[in-house]
Amino acid sequence: MIMAAKHIKNNKGLASMESIALLVVFAIFIGYGIGFFGVIHTGILNSIASRAYAFETLDNRADVTYFRSNRLPPNDVRDHYANYGYRAHGVRTEFADPNGEALWEVTERSISIGRPSAGRLGDSDHAELGNTIMGPERKTVNPVWLKTVYGICLNVTCGGAGS
């Protein structure tokens, strides 16, 4: 004999518990969404600044191997980029010391808002270690390092195309 399904007579349930779990999940998604927005926004702003700096320094110059008209005091020789074969223009991190050394440090952004970064490495670590980071630090994606550079080739040896 087949029995009919019993209907629950009361409306009590655990909807409040389910809604709390969903609110936590949405809060985490919003935190990561804001973090990713910050990364993309910083990348776009750094790209605009790097491009503007490149066009400003290369504007209307017949020979771009020299850097403006800067002269070195000891022997009055201009700085040049002919030894490198290219000129690169980029921006430093906004946290760099303006009176400190002119190191080209990366901009660092966290993708998780309100949570500490796992295995956080500083600007000096990026400058010294770069692509040699191994182990658990290599497997994490937080924080994101941004370095936007615009460049121009000066001769045929740029980019490994020459001899």
JSON list of C-alpha atoms in Angstrom, two decimals:
[
{"chain": "A", "resi": 1, "resn": "MET", "atom": "CA", "xyz": [0.00, 0.00, 0.00]},
{"chain": "A", "resi": 2, "resn": "ILE", "atom": "CA", "xyz": [1.34, 3.38, -0.98]},
{"chain": "A", "resi": 3, "resn": "MET", "atom": "CA", "xyz": [1.22, 6.07, 1.66]},
{"chain": "A", "resi": 4, "resn": "ALA", "atom": "CA", "xyz": [0.61, 9.69, 0.81]},
{"chain": "A", "resi": 5, "resn": "ALA", "atom": "CA", "xyz": [3.38, 12.15, 1.62]},
{"chain": "A", "resi": 6, "resn": "LYS", "atom": "CA", "xyz": [2.92, 13.86, 4.94]},
{"chain": "A", "resi": 7, "resn": "HIS", "atom": "CA", "xyz": [2.72, 17.62, 4.87]},
{"chain": "A", "resi": 8, "resn": "ILE", "atom": "CA", "xyz": [4.60, 19.56, 7.48]},
{"chain": "A", "resi": 9, "resn": "LYS", "atom": "CA", "xyz": [2.10, 21.29, 9.67]},
{"chain": "A", "resi": 10, "resn": "ASN", "atom": "CA", "xyz": [4.39, 24.12, 10.90]},
{"chain": "A", "resi": 11, "resn": "ASN", "atom": "CA", "xyz": [6.41, 26.73, 9.01]},
{"chain": "A", "resi": 12, "resn": "LYS", "atom": "CA", "xyz": [9.41, 26.72, 11.35]},
{"chain": "A", "resi": 13, "resn": "GLY", "atom": "CA", "xyz": [12.75, 26.00, 9.75]},
{"chain": "A", "resi": 14, "resn": "LEU", "atom": "CA", "xyz": [16.37, 26.96, 9.48]},
{"chain": "A", "resi": 15, "resn": "ALA", "atom": "CA", "xyz": [16.02, 29.74, 6.92]},
{"chain": "A", "resi": 16, "resn": "SER", "atom": "CA", "xyz": [17.85, 32.19, 9.20]},
{"chain": "A", "resi": 17, "resn": "MET", "atom": "CA", "xyz": [20.86, 29.85, 9.39]},
{"chain": "A", "resi": 18, "resn": "GLU", "atom": "CA", "xyz": [20.87, 29.46, 5.62]},
{"chain": "A", "resi": 19, "resn": "SER", "atom": "CA", "xyz": [20.67, 33.21, 5.13]},
{"chain": "A", "resi": 20, "resn": "ILE", "atom": "CA", "xyz": [23.63, 33.78, 7.49]},
{"chain": "A", "resi": 21, "resn": "ALA", "atom": "CA", "xyz": [25.75, 31.35, 5.51]},
{"chain": "A", "resi": 22, "resn": "LEU", "atom": "CA", "xyz": [24.76, 33.05, 2.26]},
{"chain": "A", "resi": 23, "resn": "LEU", "atom": "CA", "xyz": [25.56, 36.49, 3.70]},
{"chain": "A", "resi": 24, "resn": "VAL", "atom": "CA", "xyz": [29.04, 35.30, 4.66]},
{"chain": "A", "resi": 25, "resn": "VAL", "atom": "CA", "xyz": [29.62, 33.93, 1.16]},
{"chain": "A", "resi": 26, "resn": "PHE", "atom": "CA", "xyz": [28.39, 37.17, -0.43]},
{"chain": "A", "resi": 27, "resn": "ALA", "atom": "CA", "xyz": [30.63, 39.24, 1.89]},
{"chain": "A", "resi": 28, "resn": "ILE", "atom": "CA", "xyz": [33.66, 37.18, 0.84]},
{"chain": "A", "resi": 29, "resn": "PHE", "atom": "CA", "xyz": [32.77, 37.59, -2.85]},
{"chain": "A", "resi": 30, "resn": "ILE", "atom": "CA", "xyz": [32.33, 41.34, -2.41]},
{"chain": "A", "resi": 31, "resn": "GLY", "atom": "CA", "xyz": [35.69, 41.58, -0.62]},
{"chain": "A", "resi": 32, "resn": "TYR", "atom": "CA", "xyz": [37.48, 39.79, -3.44]},
{"chain": "A", "resi": 33, "resn": "GLY", "atom": "CA", "xyz": [35.53, 41.79, -6.03]},
{"chain": "A", "resi": 34, "resn": "ILE", "atom": "CA", "xyz": [36.70, 45.06, -4.50]},
{"chain": "A", "resi": 35, "resn": "GLY", "atom": "CA", "xyz": [40.26, 43.71, -4.36]},
{"chain": "A", "resi": 36, "resn": "PHE", "atom": "CA", "xyz": [40.24, 42.72, -8.03]},
{"chain": "A", "resi": 37, "resn": "PHE", "atom": "CA", "xyz": [38.76, 46.11, -8.91]},
{"chain": "A", "resi": 38, "resn": "GLY", "atom": "CA", "xyz": [41.67, 47.75, -7.08]},
{"chain": "A", "resi": 39, "resn": "VAL", "atom": "CA", "xyz": [44.21, 45.65, -8.98]},
{"chain": "A", "resi": 40, "resn": "ILE", "atom": "CA", "xyz": [42.66, 46.43, -12.37]},
{"chain": "A", "resi": 41, "resn": "HIS", "atom": "CA", "xyz": [42.22, 50.11, -11.52]},
{"chain": "A", "resi": 42, "resn": "THR", "atom": "CA", "xyz": [45.85, 50.41, -10.41]},
{"chain": "A", "resi": 43, "resn": "GLY", "atom": "CA", "xyz": [47.04, 48.68, -13.57]},
{"chain": "A", "resi": 44, "resn": "ILE", "atom": "CA", "xyz": [45.06, 51.08, -15.76]},
{"chain": "A", "resi": 45, "resn": "LEU", "atom": "CA", "xyz": [46.29, 54.15, -13.87]},
{"chain": "A", "resi": 46, "resn": "ASN", "atom": "CA", "xyz": [49.91, 52.97, -14.01]},
{"chain": "A", "resi": 47, "resn": "SER", "atom": "CA", "xyz": [49.54, 52.29, -17.73]},
{"chain": "A", "resi": 48, "resn": "ILE", "atom": "CA", "xyz": [48.21, 55.81, -18.33]},
{"chain": "A", "resi": 49, "resn": "ALA", "atom": "CA", "xyz": [51.04, 57.33, -16.28]},
{"chain": "A", "resi": 50, "resn": "SER", "atom": "CA", "xyz": [53.76, 55.25, -17.99]},
{"chain": "A", "resi": 51, "resn": "ARG", "atom": "CA", "xyz": [52.44, 56.06, -21.45]},
{"chain": "A", "resi": 52, "resn": "ALA", "atom": "CA", "xyz": [52.18, 59.78, -20.65]},
{"chain": "A", "resi": 53, "resn": "TYR", "atom": "CA", "xyz": [55.75, 59.77, -19.29]},
{"chain": "A", "resi": 54, "resn": "ALA", "atom": "CA", "xyz": [57.05, 57.97, -22.38]},
{"chain": "A", "resi": 55, "resn": "PHE", "atom": "CA", "xyz": [55.34, 60.37, -24.78]},
{"chain": "A", "resi": 56, "resn": "GLU", "atom": "CA", "xyz": [56.47, 63.37, -22.74]},
{"chain": "A", "resi": 57, "resn": "THR", "atom": "CA", "xyz": [60.14, 62.41, -22.80]},
{"chain": "A", "resi": 58, "resn": "LEU", "atom": "CA", "xyz": [60.18, 61.20, -26.42]},
{"chain": "A", "resi": 59, "resn": "ASP", "atom": "CA", "xyz": [58.09, 64.04, -27.84]},
{"chain": "A", "resi": 60, "resn": "ASN", "atom": "CA", "xyz": [59.68, 65.78, -30.84]},
{"chain": "A", "resi": 61, "resn": "ARG", "atom": "CA", "xyz": [63.15, 64.35, -30.32]},
{"chain": "A", "resi": 62, "resn": "ALA", "atom": "CA", "xyz": [65.30, 63.42, -33.27]},
{"chain": "A", "resi": 63, "resn": "ASP", "atom": "CA", "xyz": [67.66, 61.25, -31.22]},
{"chain": "A", "resi": 64, "resn": "VAL", "atom": "CA", "xyz": [66.17, 59.42, -28.25]},
{"chain": "A", "resi": 65, "resn": "THR", "atom": "CA", "xyz": [69.43, 57.78, -27.15]},
{"chain": "A", "resi": 66, "resn": "TYR", "atom": "CA", "xyz": [70.06, 60.67, -24.79]},
{"chain": "A", "resi": 67, "resn": "PHE", "atom": "CA", "xyz": [68.04, 61.39, -21.70]},
{"chain": "A", "resi": 68, "resn": "ARG", "atom": "CA", "xyz": [66.92, 65.01, -21.95]},
{"chain": "A", "resi": 69, "resn": "SER", "atom": "CA", "xyz": [69.89, 67.36, -21.60]},
{"chain": "A", "resi": 70, "resn": "ASN", "atom": "CA", "xyz": [71.24, 66.06, -18.32]},
{"chain": "A", "resi": 71, "resn": "ARG", "atom": "CA", "xyz": [74.98, 66.39, -18.04]},
{"chain": "A", "resi": 72, "resn": "LEU", "atom": "CA", "xyz": [77.24, 64.65, -15.59]},
{"chain": "A", "resi": 73, "resn": "PRO", "atom": "CA", "xyz": [79.39, 67.14, -13.67]},
{"chain": "A", "resi": 74, "resn": "PRO", "atom": "CA", "xyz": [82.84, 65.44, -13.80]},
{"chain": "A", "resi": 75, "resn": "ASN", "atom": "CA", "xyz": [83.41, 65.23, -17.55]},
{"chain": "A", "resi": 76, "resn": "ASP", "atom": "CA", "xyz": [80.30, 66.87, -19.01]},
{"chain": "A", "resi": 77, "resn": "VAL", "atom": "CA", "xyz": [79.09, 63.73, -20.80]},
{"chain": "A", "resi": 78, "resn": "ARG", "atom": "CA", "xyz": [75.40, 63.08, -21.44]},
{"chain": "A", "resi": 79, "resn": "ASP", "atom": "CA", "xyz": [73.70, 59.92, -20.25]},
{"chain": "A", "resi": 80, "resn": "HIS", "atom": "CA", "xyz": [72.72, 57.66, -23.12]},
{"chain": "A", "resi": 81, "resn": "TYR", "atom": "CA", "xyz": [70.84, 54.44, -23.72]},
{"chain": "A", "resi": 82, "resn": "ALA", "atom": "CA", "xyz": [72.75, 53.26, -26.78]},
{"chain": "A", "resi": 83, "resn": "ASN", "atom": "CA", "xyz": [74.40, 50.50, -24.73]},
{"chain": "A", "resi": 84, "resn": "TYR", "atom": "CA", "xyz": [70.99, 49.03, -23.91]},
{"chain": "A", "resi": 85, "resn": "GLY", "atom": "CA", "xyz": [69.33, 49.46, -27.30]},
{"chain": "A", "resi": 86, "resn": "TYR", "atom": "CA", "xyz": [66.00, 50.58, -25.85]},
{"chain": "A", "resi": 87, "resn": "ARG", "atom": "CA", "xyz": [64.39, 53.12, -23.56]},
{"chain": "A", "resi": 88, "resn": "ALA", "atom": "CA", "xyz": [61.82, 52.04, -21.02]},
{"chain": "A", "resi": 89, "resn": "HIS", "atom": "CA", "xyz": [59.42, 54.30, -19.16]},
{"chain": "A", "resi": 90, "resn": "GLY", "atom": "CA", "xyz": [57.41, 53.22, -16.16]},
{"chain": "A", "resi": 91, "resn": "VAL", "atom": "CA", "xyz": [56.15, 54.30, -12.77]},
{"chain": "A", "resi": 92, "resn": "ARG", "atom": "CA", "xyz": [57.33, 53.36, -9.30]},
{"chain": "A", "resi": 93, "resn": "THR", "atom": "CA", "xyz": [55.13, 52.38, -6.41]},
{"chain": "A", "resi": 94, "resn": "GLU", "atom": "CA", "xyz": [53.35, 55.19, -4.63]},
{"chain": "A", "resi": 95, "resn": "PHE", "atom": "CA", "xyz": [54.87, 53.96, -1.37]},
{"chain": "A", "resi": 96, "resn": "ALA", "atom": "CA", "xyz": [58.46, 54.55, -2.53]},
{"chain": "A", "resi": 97, "resn": "ASP", "atom": "CA", "xyz": [60.49, 57.07, -0.56]},
{"chain": "A", "resi": 98, "resn": "PRO", "atom": "CA", "xyz": [60.89, 60.16, -2.79]},
{"chain": "A", "resi": 99, "resn": "ASN", "atom": "CA", "xyz": [64.14, 61.08, -1.02]},
{"chain": "A", "resi": 100, "resn": "GLY", "atom": "CA", "xyz": [65.53, 57.56, -0.99]},
{"chain": "A", "resi": 101, "resn": "GLU", "atom": "CA", "xyz": [67.31, 55.51, -3.60]},
{"chain": "A", "resi": 102, "resn": "ALA", "atom": "CA", "xyz": [65.85, 55.52, -7.10]},
{"chain": "A", "resi": 103, "resn": "LEU", "atom": "CA", "xyz": [64.90, 51.84, -7.06]},
{"chain": "A", "resi": 104, "resn": "TRP", "atom": "CA", "xyz": [62.25, 50.71, -9.49]},
{"chain": "A", "resi": 105, "resn": "GLU", "atom": "CA", "xyz": [59.92, 48.99, -7.07]},
{"chain": "A", "resi": 106, "resn": "VAL", "atom": "CA", "xyz": [56.66, 47.37, -8.08]},
{"chain": "A", "resi": 107, "resn": "THR", "atom": "CA", "xyz": [53.20, 48.42, -7.02]},
{"chain": "A", "resi": 108, "resn": "GLU", "atom": "CA", "xyz": [51.60, 45.83, -4.78]},
{"chain": "A", "resi": 109, "resn": "ARG", "atom": "CA", "xyz": [47.86, 45.29, -4.38]},
{"chain": "A", "resi": 110, "resn": "SER", "atom": "CA", "xyz": [46.00, 42.75, -2.29]},
{"chain": "A", "resi": 111, "resn": "ILE", "atom": "CA", "xyz": [43.10, 40.91, -3.88]},
{"chain": "A", "resi": 112, "resn": "SER", "atom": "CA", "xyz": [41.48, 40.10, -0.55]},
{"chain": "A", "resi": 113, "resn": "ILE", "atom": "CA", "xyz": [40.13, 43.05, 1.38]},
{"chain": "A", "resi": 114, "resn": "GLY", "atom": "CA", "xyz": [40.27, 42.78, 5.15]},
{"chain": "A", "resi": 115, "resn": "ARG", "atom": "CA", "xyz": [42.41, 39.65, 5.20]},
{"chain": "A", "resi": 116, "resn": "PRO", "atom": "CA", "xyz": [46.19, 39.49, 5.60]},
{"chain": "A", "resi": 117, "resn": "SER", "atom": "CA", "xyz": [48.19, 38.32, 2.61]},
{"chain": "A", "resi": 118, "resn": "ALA", "atom": "CA", "xyz": [49.65, 34.85, 2.84]},
{"chain": "A", "resi": 119, "resn": "GLY", "atom": "CA", "xyz": [53.41, 34.86, 2.43]},
{"chain": "A", "resi": 120, "resn": "ARG", "atom": "CA", "xyz": [53.56, 38.62, 1.83]},
{"chain": "A", "resi": 121, "resn": "LEU", "atom": "CA", "xyz": [56.78, 39.76, 0.25]},
{"chain": "A", "resi": 122, "resn": "GLY", "atom": "CA", "xyz": [57.93, 43.35, 0.29]},
{"chain": "A", "resi": 123, "resn": "ASP", "atom": "CA", "xyz": [59.22, 45.60, -2.48]},
{"chain": "A", "resi": 124, "resn": "SER", "atom": "CA", "xyz": [62.82, 44.79, -1.67]},
{"chain": "A", "resi": 125, "resn": "ASP", "atom": "CA", "xyz": [62.01, 41.07, -1.90]},
{"chain": "A", "resi": 126, "resn": "HIS", "atom": "CA", "xyz": [60.56, 41.57, -5.37]},
{"chain": "A", "resi": 127, "resn": "ALA", "atom": "CA", "xyz": [63.57, 43.59, -6.51]},
{"chain": "A", "resi": 128, "resn": "GLU", "atom": "CA", "xyz": [66.06, 41.03, -5.18]},
{"chain": "A", "resi": 129, "resn": "LEU", "atom": "CA", "xyz": [64.22, 37.76, -5.79]},
{"chain": "A", "resi": 130, "resn": "GLY", "atom": "CA", "xyz": [62.10, 38.57, -8.83]},
{"chain": "A", "resi": 131, "resn": "ASN", "atom": "CA", "xyz": [61.45, 35.36, -10.75]},
{"chain": "A", "resi": 132, "resn": "THR", "atom": "CA", "xyz": [63.50, 33.16, -8.41]},
{"chain": "A", "resi": 133, "resn": "ILE", "atom": "CA", "xyz": [60.78, 32.86, -5.76]},
{"chain": "A", "resi": 134, "resn": "MET", "atom": "CA", "xyz": [60.15, 29.20, -5.05]},
{"chain": "A", "resi": 135, "resn": "GLY", "atom": "CA", "xyz": [58.09, 27.10, -2.70]},
{"chain": "A", "resi": 136, "resn": "PRO", "atom": "CA", "xyz": [54.84, 28.18, -1.07]},
{"chain": "A", "resi": 137, "resn": "GLU", "atom": "CA", "xyz": [55.29, 31.85, -2.03]},
{"chain": "A", "resi": 138, "resn": "ARG", "atom": "CA", "xyz": [55.18, 30.85, -5.71]},
{"chain": "A", "resi": 139, "resn": "LYS", "atom": "CA", "xyz": [51.80, 29.15, -5.29]},
{"chain": "A", "resi": 140, "resn": "THR", "atom": "CA", "xyz": [49.99, 32.15, -3.84]},
{"chain": "A", "resi": 141, "resn": "VAL", "atom": "CA", "xyz": [48.49, 34.93, -5.92]},
{"chain": "A", "resi": 142, "resn": "ASN", "atom": "CA", "xyz": [48.03, 37.43, -3.13]},
{"chain": "A", "resi": 143, "resn": "PRO", "atom": "CA", "xyz": [49.39, 40.13, -3.29]},
{"chain": "A", "resi": 144, "resn": "VAL", "atom": "CA", "xyz": [49.50, 41.04, -6.97]},
{"chain": "A", "resi": 145, "resn": "TRP", "atom": "CA", "xyz": [52.61, 42.83, -8.26]},
{"chain": "A", "resi": 146, "resn": "LEU", "atom": "CA", "xyz": [52.06, 45.41, -11.01]},
{"chain": "A", "resi": 147, "resn": "LYS", "atom": "CA", "xyz": [54.80, 46.91, -13.15]},
{"chain": "A", "resi": 148, "resn": "THR", "atom": "CA", "xyz": [53.72, 48.74, -16.29]},
{"chain": "A", "resi": 149, "resn": "VAL", "atom": "CA", "xyz": [56.43, 49.76, -18.74]},
{"chain": "A", "resi": 150, "resn": "TYR", "atom": "CA", "xyz": [56.38, 51.40, -22.15]},
{"chain": "A", "resi": 151, "resn": "GLY", "atom": "CA", "xyz": [59.49, 51.35, -24.28]},
{"chain": "A", "resi": 152, "resn": "ILE", "atom": "CA", "xyz": [60.97, 52.13, -27.65]},
{"chain": "A", "resi": 153, "resn": "CYS", "atom": "CA", "xyz": [63.72, 50.36, -29.56]},
{"chain": "A", "resi": 154, "resn": "LEU", "atom": "CA", "xyz": [66.71, 52.51, -30.52]},
{"chain": "A", "resi": 155, "resn": "ASN", "atom": "CA", "xyz": [68.46, 50.08, -32.85]},
{"chain": "A", "resi": 156, "resn": "VAL", "atom": "CA", "xyz": [68.18, 46.59, -34.32]},
{"chain": "A", "resi": 157, "resn": "THR", "atom": "CA", "xyz": [69.65, 44.89, -31.23]},
{"chain": "A", "resi": 158, "resn": "CYS", "atom": "CA", "xyz": [66.53, 45.67, -29.22]},
{"chain": "A", "resi": 159, "resn": "GLY", "atom": "CA", "xyz": [64.56, 42.63, -28.10]},
{"chain": "A", "resi": 160, "resn": "GLY", "atom": "CA", "xyz": [67.15, 40.10, -29.17]},
{"chain": "A", "resi": 161, "resn": "ALA", "atom": "CA", "xyz": [66.48, 40.60, -32.90]},
{"chain": "A", "resi": 162, "resn": "GLY", "atom": "CA", "xyz": [70.01, 41.76, -33.64]},
{"chain": "A", "resi": 163, "resn": "SER", "atom": "CA", "xyz": [73.40, 40.12, -33.29]}
]
